[in-house]
mmCIF file of C-alpha atoms and ligand atoms in Angstrom:
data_model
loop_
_atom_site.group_PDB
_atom_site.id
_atom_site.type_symbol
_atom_site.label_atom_id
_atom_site.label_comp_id
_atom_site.label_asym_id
_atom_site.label_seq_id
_atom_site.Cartn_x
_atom_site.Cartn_y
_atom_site.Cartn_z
ATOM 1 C CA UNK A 1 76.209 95.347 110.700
ATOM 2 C CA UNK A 2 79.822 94.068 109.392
ATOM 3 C CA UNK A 3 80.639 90.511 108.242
ATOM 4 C CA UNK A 4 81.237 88.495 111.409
ATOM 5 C CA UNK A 5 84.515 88.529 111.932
ATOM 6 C CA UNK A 6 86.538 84.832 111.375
ATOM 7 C CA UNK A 7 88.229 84.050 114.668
ATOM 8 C CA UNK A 8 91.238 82.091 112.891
ATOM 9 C CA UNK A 9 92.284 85.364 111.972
ATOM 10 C CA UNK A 10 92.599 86.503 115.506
ATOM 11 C CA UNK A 11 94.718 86.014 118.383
ATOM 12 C CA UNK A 12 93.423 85.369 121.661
ATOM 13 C CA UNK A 13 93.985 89.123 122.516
ATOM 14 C CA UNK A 14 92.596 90.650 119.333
ATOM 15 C CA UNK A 15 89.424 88.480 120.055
ATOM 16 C CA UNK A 16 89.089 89.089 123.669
ATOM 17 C CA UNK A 17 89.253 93.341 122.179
ATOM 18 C CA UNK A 18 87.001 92.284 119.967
ATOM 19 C CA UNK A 19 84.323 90.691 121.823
ATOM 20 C CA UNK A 20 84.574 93.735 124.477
ATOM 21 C CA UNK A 21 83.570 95.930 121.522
ATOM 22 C CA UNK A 22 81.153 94.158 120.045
ATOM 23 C CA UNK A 23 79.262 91.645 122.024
ATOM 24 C CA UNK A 24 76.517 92.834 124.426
ATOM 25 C CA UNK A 25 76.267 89.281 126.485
ATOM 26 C CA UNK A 26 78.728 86.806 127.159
ATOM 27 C CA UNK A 27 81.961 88.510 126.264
ATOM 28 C CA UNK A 28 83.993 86.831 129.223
ATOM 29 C CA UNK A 29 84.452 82.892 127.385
ATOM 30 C CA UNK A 30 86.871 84.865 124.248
ATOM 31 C CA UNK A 31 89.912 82.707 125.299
ATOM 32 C CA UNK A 32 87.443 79.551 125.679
ATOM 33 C CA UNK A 33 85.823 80.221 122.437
ATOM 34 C CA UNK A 34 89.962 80.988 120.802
ATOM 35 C CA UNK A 35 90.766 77.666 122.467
ATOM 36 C CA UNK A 36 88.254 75.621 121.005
ATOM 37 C CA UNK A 37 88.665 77.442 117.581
ATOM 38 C CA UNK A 38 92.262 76.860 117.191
ATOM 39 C CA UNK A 39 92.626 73.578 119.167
ATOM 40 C CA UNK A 40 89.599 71.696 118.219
ATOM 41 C CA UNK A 41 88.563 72.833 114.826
ATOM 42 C CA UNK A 42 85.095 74.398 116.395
ATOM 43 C CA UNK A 43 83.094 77.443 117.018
ATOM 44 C CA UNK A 44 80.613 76.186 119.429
ATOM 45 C CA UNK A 45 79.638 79.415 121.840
ATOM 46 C CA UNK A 46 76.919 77.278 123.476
ATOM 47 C CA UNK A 47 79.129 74.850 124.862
ATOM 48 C CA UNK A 48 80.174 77.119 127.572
ATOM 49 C CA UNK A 49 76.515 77.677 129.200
ATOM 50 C CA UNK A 50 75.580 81.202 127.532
ATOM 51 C CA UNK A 51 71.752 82.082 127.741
ATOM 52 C CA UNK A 52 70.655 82.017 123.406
ATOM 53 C CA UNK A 53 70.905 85.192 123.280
ATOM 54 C CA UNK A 54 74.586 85.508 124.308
ATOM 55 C CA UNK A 55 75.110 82.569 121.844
ATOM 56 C CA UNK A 56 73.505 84.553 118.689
ATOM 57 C CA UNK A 57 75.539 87.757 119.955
ATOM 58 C CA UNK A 58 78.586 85.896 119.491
ATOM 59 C CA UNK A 59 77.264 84.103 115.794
ATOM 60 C CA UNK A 60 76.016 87.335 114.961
ATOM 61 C CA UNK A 61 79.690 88.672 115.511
ATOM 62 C CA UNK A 62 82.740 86.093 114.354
ATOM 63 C CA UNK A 63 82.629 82.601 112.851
ATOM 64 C CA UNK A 64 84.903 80.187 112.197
ATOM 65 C CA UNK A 65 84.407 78.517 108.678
ATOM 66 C CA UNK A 66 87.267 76.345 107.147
ATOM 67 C CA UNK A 67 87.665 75.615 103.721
ATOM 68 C CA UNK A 68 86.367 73.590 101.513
ATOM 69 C CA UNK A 69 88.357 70.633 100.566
ATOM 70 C CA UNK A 70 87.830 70.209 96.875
ATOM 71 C CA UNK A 71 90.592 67.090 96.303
ATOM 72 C CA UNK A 72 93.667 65.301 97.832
ATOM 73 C CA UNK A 73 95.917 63.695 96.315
ATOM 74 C CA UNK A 74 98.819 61.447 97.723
ATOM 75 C CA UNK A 75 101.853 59.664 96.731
ATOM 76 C CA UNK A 76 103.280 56.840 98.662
ATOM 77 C CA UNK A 77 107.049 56.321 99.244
ATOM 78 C CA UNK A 78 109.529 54.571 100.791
ATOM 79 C CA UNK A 79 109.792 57.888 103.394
ATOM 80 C CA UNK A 80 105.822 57.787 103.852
ATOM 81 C CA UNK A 81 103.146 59.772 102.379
ATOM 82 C CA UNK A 82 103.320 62.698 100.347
ATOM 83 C CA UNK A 83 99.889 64.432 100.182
ATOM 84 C CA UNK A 84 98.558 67.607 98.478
ATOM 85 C CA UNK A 85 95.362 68.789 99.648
ATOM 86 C CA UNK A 86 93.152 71.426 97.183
ATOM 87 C CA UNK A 87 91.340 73.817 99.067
ATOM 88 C CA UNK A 88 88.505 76.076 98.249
ATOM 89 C CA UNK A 89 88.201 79.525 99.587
ATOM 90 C CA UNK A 90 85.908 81.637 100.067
ATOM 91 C CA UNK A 91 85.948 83.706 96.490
ATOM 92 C CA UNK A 92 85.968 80.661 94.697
ATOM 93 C CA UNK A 93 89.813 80.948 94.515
ATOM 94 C CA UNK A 94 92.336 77.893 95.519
ATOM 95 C CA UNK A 95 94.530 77.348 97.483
ATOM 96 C CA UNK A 96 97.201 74.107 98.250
ATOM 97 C CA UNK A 97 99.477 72.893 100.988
ATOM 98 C CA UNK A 98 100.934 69.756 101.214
ATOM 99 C CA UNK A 99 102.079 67.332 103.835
ATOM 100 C CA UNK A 100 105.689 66.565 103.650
ATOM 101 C CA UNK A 101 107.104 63.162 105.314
ATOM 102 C CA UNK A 102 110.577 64.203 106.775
ATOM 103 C CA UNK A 103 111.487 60.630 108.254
ATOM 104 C CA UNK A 104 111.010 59.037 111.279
ATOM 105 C CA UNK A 105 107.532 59.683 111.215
ATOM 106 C CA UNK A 106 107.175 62.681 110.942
ATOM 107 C CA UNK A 107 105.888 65.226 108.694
ATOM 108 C CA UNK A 108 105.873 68.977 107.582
ATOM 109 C CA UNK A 109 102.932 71.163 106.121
ATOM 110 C CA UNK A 110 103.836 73.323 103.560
ATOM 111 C CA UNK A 111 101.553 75.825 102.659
ATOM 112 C CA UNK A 112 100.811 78.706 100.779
ATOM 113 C CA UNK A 113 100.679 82.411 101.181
ATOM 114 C CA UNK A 114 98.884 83.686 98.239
ATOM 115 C CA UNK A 115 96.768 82.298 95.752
ATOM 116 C CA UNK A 116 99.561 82.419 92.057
ATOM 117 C CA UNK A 117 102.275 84.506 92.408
ATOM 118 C CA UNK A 118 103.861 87.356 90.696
ATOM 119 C CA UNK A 119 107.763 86.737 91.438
ATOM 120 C CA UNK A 120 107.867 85.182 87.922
ATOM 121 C CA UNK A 121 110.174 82.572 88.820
ATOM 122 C CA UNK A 122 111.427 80.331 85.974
ATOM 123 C CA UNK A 123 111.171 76.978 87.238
ATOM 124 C CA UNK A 124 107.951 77.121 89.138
ATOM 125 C CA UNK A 125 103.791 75.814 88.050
ATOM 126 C CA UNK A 126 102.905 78.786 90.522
ATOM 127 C CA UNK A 127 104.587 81.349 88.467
ATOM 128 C CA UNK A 128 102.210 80.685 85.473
ATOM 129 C CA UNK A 129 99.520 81.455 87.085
ATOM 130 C CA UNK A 130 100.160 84.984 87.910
ATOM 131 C CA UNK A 131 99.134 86.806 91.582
ATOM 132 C CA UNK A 132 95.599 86.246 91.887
ATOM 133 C CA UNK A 133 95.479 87.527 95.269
ATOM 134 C CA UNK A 134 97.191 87.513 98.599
ATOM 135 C CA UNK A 135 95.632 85.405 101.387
ATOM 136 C CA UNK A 136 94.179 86.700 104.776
ATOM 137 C CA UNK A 137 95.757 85.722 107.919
ATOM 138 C CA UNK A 138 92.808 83.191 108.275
ATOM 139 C CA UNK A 139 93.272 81.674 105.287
ATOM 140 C CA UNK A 140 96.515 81.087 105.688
ATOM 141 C CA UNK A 141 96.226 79.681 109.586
ATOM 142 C CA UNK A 142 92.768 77.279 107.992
ATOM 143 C CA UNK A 143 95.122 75.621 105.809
ATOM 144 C CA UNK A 144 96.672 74.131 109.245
ATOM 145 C CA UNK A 145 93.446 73.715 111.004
ATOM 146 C CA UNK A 146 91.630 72.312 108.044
ATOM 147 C CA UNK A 147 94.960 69.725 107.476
ATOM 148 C CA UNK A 148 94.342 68.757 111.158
ATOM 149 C CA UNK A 149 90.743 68.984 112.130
ATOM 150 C CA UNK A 150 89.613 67.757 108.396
ATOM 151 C CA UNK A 151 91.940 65.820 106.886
ATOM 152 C CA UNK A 152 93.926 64.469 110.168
ATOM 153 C CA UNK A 153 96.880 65.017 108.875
ATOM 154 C CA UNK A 154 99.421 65.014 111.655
ATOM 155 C CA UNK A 155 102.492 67.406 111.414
ATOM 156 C CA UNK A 156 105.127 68.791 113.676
ATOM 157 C CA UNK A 157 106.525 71.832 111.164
ATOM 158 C CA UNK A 158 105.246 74.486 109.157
ATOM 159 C CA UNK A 159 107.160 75.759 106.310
ATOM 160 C CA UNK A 160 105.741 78.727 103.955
ATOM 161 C CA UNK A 161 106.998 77.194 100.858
ATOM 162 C CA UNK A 162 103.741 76.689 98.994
ATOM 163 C CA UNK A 163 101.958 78.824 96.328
ATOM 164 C CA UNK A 164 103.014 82.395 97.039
ATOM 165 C CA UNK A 165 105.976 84.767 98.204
ATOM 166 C CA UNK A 166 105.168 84.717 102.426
ATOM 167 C CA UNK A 167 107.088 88.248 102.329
ATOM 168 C CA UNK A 168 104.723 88.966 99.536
ATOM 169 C CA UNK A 169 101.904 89.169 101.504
ATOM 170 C CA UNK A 170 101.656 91.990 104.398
ATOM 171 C CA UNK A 171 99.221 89.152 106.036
ATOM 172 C CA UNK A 172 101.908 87.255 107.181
ATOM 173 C CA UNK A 173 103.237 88.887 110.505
ATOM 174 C CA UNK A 174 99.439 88.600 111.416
ATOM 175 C CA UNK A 175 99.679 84.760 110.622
ATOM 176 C CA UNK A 176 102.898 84.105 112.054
ATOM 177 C CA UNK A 177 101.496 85.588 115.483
ATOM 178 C CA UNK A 178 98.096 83.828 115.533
ATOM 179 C CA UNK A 179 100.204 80.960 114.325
ATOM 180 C CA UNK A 180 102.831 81.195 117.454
ATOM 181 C CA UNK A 181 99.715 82.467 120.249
ATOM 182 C CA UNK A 182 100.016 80.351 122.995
ATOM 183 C CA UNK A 183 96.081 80.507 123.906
ATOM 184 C CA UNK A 184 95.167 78.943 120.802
ATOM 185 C CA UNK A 185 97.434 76.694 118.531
ATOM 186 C CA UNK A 186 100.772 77.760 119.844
ATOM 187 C CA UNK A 187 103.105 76.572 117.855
ATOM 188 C CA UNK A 188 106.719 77.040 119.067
ATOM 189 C CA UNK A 189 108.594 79.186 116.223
ATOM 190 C CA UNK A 190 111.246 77.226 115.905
ATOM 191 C CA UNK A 191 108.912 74.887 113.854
ATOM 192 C CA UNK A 192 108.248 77.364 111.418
ATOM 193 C CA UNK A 193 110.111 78.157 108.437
ATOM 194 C CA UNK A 194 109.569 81.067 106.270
ATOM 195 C CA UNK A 195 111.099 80.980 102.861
ATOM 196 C CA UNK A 196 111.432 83.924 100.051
ATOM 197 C CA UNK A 197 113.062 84.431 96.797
ATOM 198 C CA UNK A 198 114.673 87.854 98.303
ATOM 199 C CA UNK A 199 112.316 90.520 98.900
ATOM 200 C CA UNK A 200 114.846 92.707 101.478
ATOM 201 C CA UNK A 201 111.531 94.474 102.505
ATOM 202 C CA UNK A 202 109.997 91.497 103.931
ATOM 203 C CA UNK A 203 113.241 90.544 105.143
ATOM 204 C CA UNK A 204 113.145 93.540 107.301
ATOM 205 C CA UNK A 205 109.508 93.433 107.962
ATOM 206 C CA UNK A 206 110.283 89.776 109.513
ATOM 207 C CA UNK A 207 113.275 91.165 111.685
ATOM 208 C CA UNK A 208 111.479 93.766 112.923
ATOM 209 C CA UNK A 209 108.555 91.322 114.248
ATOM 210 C CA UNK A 210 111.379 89.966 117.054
ATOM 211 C CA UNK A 211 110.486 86.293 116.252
ATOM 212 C CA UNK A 212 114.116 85.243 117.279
ATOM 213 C CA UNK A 213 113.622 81.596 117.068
ATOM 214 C CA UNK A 214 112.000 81.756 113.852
ATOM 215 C CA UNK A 215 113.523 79.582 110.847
ATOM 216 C CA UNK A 216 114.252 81.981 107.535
ATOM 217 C CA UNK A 217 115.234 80.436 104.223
ATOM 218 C CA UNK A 218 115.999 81.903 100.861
ATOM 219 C CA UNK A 219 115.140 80.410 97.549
ATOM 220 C CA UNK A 220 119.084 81.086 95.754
ATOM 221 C CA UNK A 221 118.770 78.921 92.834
ATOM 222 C CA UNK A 222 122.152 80.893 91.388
ATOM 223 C CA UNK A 223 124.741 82.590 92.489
ATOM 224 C CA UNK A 224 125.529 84.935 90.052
ATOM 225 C CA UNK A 225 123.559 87.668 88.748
ATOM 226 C CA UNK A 226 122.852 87.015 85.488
ATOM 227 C CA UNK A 227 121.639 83.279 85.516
ATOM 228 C CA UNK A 228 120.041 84.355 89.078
ATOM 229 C CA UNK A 229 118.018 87.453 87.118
ATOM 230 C CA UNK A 230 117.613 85.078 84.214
ATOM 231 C CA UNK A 231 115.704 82.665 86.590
ATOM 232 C CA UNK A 232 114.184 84.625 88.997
ATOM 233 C CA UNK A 233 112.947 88.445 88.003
ATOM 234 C CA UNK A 234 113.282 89.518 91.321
ATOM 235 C CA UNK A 235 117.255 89.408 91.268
ATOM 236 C CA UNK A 236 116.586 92.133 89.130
ATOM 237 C CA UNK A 237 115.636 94.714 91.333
ATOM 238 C CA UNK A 238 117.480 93.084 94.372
ATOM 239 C CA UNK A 239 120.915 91.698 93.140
ATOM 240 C CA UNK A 240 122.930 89.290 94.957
ATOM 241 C CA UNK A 241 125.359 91.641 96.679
ATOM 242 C CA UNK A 242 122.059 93.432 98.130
ATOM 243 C CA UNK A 243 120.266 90.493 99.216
ATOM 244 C CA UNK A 244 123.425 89.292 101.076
ATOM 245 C CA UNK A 245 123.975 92.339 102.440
ATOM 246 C CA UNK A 246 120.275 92.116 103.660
ATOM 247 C CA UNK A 247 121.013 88.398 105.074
ATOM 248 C CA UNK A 248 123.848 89.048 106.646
ATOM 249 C CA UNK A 249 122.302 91.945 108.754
ATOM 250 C CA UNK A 250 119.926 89.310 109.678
ATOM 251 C CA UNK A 251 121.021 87.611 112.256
ATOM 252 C CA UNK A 252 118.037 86.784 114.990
ATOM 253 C CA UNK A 253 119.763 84.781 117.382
ATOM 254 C CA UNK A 254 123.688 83.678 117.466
ATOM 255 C CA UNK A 255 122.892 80.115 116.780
ATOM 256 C CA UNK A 256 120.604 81.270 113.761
ATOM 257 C CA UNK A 257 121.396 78.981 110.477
ATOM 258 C CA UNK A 258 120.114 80.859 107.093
ATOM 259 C CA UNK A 259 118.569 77.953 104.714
ATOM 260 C CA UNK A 260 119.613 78.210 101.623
ATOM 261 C CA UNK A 261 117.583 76.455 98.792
ATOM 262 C CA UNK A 262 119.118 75.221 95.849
ATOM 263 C CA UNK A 263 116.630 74.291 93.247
ATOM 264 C CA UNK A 264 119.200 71.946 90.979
ATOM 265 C CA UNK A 265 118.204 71.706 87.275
ATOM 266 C CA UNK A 266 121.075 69.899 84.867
ATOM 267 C CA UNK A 267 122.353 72.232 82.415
ATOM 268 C CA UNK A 268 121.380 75.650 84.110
ATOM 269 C CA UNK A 269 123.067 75.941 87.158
ATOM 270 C CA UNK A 270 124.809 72.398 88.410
ATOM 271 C CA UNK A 271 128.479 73.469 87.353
ATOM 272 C CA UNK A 272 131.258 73.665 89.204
ATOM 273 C CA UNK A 273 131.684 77.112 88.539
ATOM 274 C CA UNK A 274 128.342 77.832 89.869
ATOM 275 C CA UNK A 275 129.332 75.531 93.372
ATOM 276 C CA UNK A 276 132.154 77.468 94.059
ATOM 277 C CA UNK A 277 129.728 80.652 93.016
ATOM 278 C CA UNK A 278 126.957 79.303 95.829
ATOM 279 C CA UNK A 279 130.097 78.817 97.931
ATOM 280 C CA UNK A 280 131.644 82.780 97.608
ATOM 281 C CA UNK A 281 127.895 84.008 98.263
ATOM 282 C CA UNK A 282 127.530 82.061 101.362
ATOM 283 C CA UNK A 283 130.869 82.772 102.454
ATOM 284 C CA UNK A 284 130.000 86.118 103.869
ATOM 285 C CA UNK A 285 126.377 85.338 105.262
ATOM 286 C CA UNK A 286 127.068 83.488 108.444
ATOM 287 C CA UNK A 287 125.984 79.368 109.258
ATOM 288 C CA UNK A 288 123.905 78.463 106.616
ATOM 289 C CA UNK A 289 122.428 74.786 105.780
ATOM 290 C CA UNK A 290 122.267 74.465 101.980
ATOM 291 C CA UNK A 291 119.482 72.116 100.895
ATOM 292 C CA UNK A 292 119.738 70.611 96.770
ATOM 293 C CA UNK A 293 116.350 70.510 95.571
ATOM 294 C CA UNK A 294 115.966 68.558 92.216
ATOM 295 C CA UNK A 295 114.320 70.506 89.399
ATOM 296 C CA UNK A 296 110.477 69.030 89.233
ATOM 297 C CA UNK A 297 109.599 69.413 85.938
ATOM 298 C CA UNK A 298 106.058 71.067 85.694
ATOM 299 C CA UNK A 299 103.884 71.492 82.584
ATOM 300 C CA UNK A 300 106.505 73.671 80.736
ATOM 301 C CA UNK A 301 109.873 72.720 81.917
ATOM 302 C CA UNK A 302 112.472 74.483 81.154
ATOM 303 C CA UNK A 303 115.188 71.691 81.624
ATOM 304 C CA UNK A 304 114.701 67.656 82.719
ATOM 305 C CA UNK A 305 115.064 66.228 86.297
ATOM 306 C CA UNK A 306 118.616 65.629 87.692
ATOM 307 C CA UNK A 307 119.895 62.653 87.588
ATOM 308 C CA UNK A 308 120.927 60.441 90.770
ATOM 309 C CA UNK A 309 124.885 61.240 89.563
ATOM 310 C CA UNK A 310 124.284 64.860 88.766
ATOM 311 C CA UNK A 311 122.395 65.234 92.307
ATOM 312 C CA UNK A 312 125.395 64.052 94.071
ATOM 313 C CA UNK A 313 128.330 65.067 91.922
ATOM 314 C CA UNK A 314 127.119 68.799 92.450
ATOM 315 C CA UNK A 315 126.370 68.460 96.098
ATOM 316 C CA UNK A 316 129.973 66.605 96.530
ATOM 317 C CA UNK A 317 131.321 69.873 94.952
ATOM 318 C CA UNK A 318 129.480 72.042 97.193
ATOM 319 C CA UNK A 319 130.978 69.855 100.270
ATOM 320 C CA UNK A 320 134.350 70.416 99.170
ATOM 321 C CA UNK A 321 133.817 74.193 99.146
ATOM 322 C CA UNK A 322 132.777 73.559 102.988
ATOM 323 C CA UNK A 323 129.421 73.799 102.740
ATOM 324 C CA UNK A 324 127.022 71.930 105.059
ATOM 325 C CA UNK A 325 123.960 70.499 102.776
ATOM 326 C CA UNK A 326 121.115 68.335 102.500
ATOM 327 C CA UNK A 327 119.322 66.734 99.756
ATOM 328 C CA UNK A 328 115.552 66.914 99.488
ATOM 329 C CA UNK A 329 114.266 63.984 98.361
ATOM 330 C CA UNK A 330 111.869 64.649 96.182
ATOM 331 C CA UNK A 331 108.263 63.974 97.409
ATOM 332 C CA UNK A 332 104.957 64.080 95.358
ATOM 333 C CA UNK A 333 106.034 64.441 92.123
ATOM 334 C CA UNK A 334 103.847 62.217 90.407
ATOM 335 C CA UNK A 335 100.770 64.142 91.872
ATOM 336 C CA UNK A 336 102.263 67.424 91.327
ATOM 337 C CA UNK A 337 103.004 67.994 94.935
ATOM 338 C CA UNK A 338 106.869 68.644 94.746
ATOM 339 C CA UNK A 339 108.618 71.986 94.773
ATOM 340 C CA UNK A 340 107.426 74.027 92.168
ATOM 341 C CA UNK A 341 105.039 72.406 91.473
ATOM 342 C CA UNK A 342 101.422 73.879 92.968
ATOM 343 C CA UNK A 343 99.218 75.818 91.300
ATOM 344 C CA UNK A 344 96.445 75.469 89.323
ATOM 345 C CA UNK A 345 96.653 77.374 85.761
ATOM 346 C CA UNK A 346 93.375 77.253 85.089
ATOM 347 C CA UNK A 347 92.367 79.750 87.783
ATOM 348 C CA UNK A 348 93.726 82.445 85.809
ATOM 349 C CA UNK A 349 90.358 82.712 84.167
ATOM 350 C CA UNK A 350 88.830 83.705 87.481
ATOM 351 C CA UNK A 351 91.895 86.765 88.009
ATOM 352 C CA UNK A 352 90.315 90.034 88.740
ATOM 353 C CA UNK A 353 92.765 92.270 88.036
ATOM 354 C CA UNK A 354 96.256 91.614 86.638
ATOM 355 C CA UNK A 355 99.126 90.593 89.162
ATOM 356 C CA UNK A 356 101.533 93.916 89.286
ATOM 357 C CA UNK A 357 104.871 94.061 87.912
ATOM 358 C CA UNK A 358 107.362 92.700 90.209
ATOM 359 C CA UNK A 359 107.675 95.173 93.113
ATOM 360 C CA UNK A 360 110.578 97.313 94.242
ATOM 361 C CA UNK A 361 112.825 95.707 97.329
HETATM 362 S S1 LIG B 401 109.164 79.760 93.379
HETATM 363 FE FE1 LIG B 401 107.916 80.746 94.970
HETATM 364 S S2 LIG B 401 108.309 82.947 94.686
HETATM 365 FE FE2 LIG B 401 108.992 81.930 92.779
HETATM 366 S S3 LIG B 401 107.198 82.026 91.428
HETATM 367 FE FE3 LIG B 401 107.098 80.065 92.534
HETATM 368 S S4 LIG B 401 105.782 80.457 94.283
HETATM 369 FE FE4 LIG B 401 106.471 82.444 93.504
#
């Protein structure tokens, strides 16, 4: 027999197929066992007055097992707290997602896709560690459960800016719909965000899936190809004027706004040459929010933190361009939960086979 099959990587539908196929007794409680899964945190067949034998039928089948949680750590702030939960999966491997205070009381998760990375990118702890793997839909959908079943963390958002490319991994369409399924944790899309350095693939992968109210954002960092390819490898095999190209065909809804983040690190790219350059490459794209993210330095860093004066000096610049942006404050630095700053190095030990090269768009 097959290893039972885990129901967080399901939707209701797939389950309900499933359980038709596979389950002798007591196929007709899928959507009550999905609900309690996703909702509640629990796989608990019995609860729903099946004879023992229907029960085993259905333990023999799926199960629903979160992961570990190995170690949080949390950061308090004026905003609220910032905390960065270590989980263990299955493998052995890691994995980390954070929870984000936005204000007012509420907060975002921010998780992660794969466990390392192979987009190479400059400025980030993740990079370091190479792509161990990708994750599995469930994986990716326990991060949420185990954040609000486990931990009770309480969040309103979703954002796939955590350890990993999303459009890296050919899991995510799977997550985003088990993510979104109504029967189980439905989550409206509009409160996810899925951000990528550029892959145009995934970019068309993501149209394709019709999710009109979901949010996109793209990790720009530069604005002109050589710093941008000097940063981030993948410019090199998708260039600014094809990822634009790419964004501006993409263009879900009319009222869509493309996020555009702006990792700012003094000396690299917080000219005003390189404002007016974000400025010309947005120009083109459509509405577009750009947020300033100040550089985090990780273990290596490649430049220092922004000052308070650089911060706003470059985002003033932007402004005067036109530009509609935000600053993220930064959040979780001190435990190595900020932006680029996830991953755990030492897992490279535990790699199976090297990451790949970077892949073609
Ligand atoms: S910034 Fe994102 S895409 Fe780039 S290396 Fe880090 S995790 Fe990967």
């Amino acid at each position: 027999m097959n290893a039972p099959i885990h129901i967080a990587g399901l939707t209701c539908q797939e389950l309900q197929q499933s359980a038709a196929e596979l389950l002798t007794h007591g196929r007709g409680i899928a959507s009550r066992v999905y609900r309690d899964a996703l909702r509640y945190g629990r796989f608990a067949p019995e609860r729903h007055g099946l004879s023992e034998r229907a029960v085993a039928d259905w333990r023999a089948h799926f199960q629903f097992s979160l992961p570990e949680v190995l170690r949080v750590v949390s950061e308090e702030a004026e905003t609220g707290t910032t905390a960065k939960a270590v989980l263990k999966l299955s493998d052995g491997l890691e994995c980390e997602c954070v929870l984000l205070p936005m204000g007012r009381g509420r907060s975002t998760l921010c998780v992660s896709s794969q466990v390392g990375c192979k987009m190479g990118c400059r400025f980030c702890e993740t990079a370091r560690m190479g792509l161990l793997r990708s994750m599995s839909a469930s994986e990716i959908v326990s991060q949420l459960l185990t954040a609000r079943h486990v931990l009770g963390w309480e969040f309103r958002n979703v954002v796939f800016m955590g350890m990993g490319e999303a459009l890296d991994n050919p899991q995510l369409p799977a997550a985003l719909r088990i993510l979104t399924d109504g029967s189980g944790l439905g989550m409206s899309q509009e409160r996810i965000t899925v951000c990528t350095v550029g892959r145009l693939d995934g970019i068309a992968t993501l149209q394709a899936l019709g999710m009109k109210r979901l949010n996109l954002s793209i990790s720009l960092n530069a604005a002109n190809d050589a710093l941008r390819s000097e940063l981030m490898p993948i410019n090199r095999v998708a260039p600014l004027s094809e990822l634009s190209l790419a964004l501006q065909r993409y263009r879900p809804r009319a009222n869509f706004v493309l996020g555009v983040n702006y990792c700012l690190m003094p000396g690299k790219n917080d000219s005003a040459e390189h404002a007016r350059e974000v400025a010309e490459f947005c120009k083109p794209i459509g509405r577009v929010m750009v947020n300033i993210i100040p550089y985090n330095p990780g273990s290596v860093p490649i430049t220092r933190a922004p000052s308070e004066d650089e911060i706003d000096a470059f985002i003033g610049q932007l402004r005067d361009h036109g530009l509609p942006v935000r600053r993220r404050i930064t959040k979780g630095r001190s435990v190595m939960a900020a932006c680029g700053q996830l991953g755990n190095v030492e897992l490279r030990s535990l790699r199976k086979k090297p990451g790949a090269a970077i892949p073609p768009a």
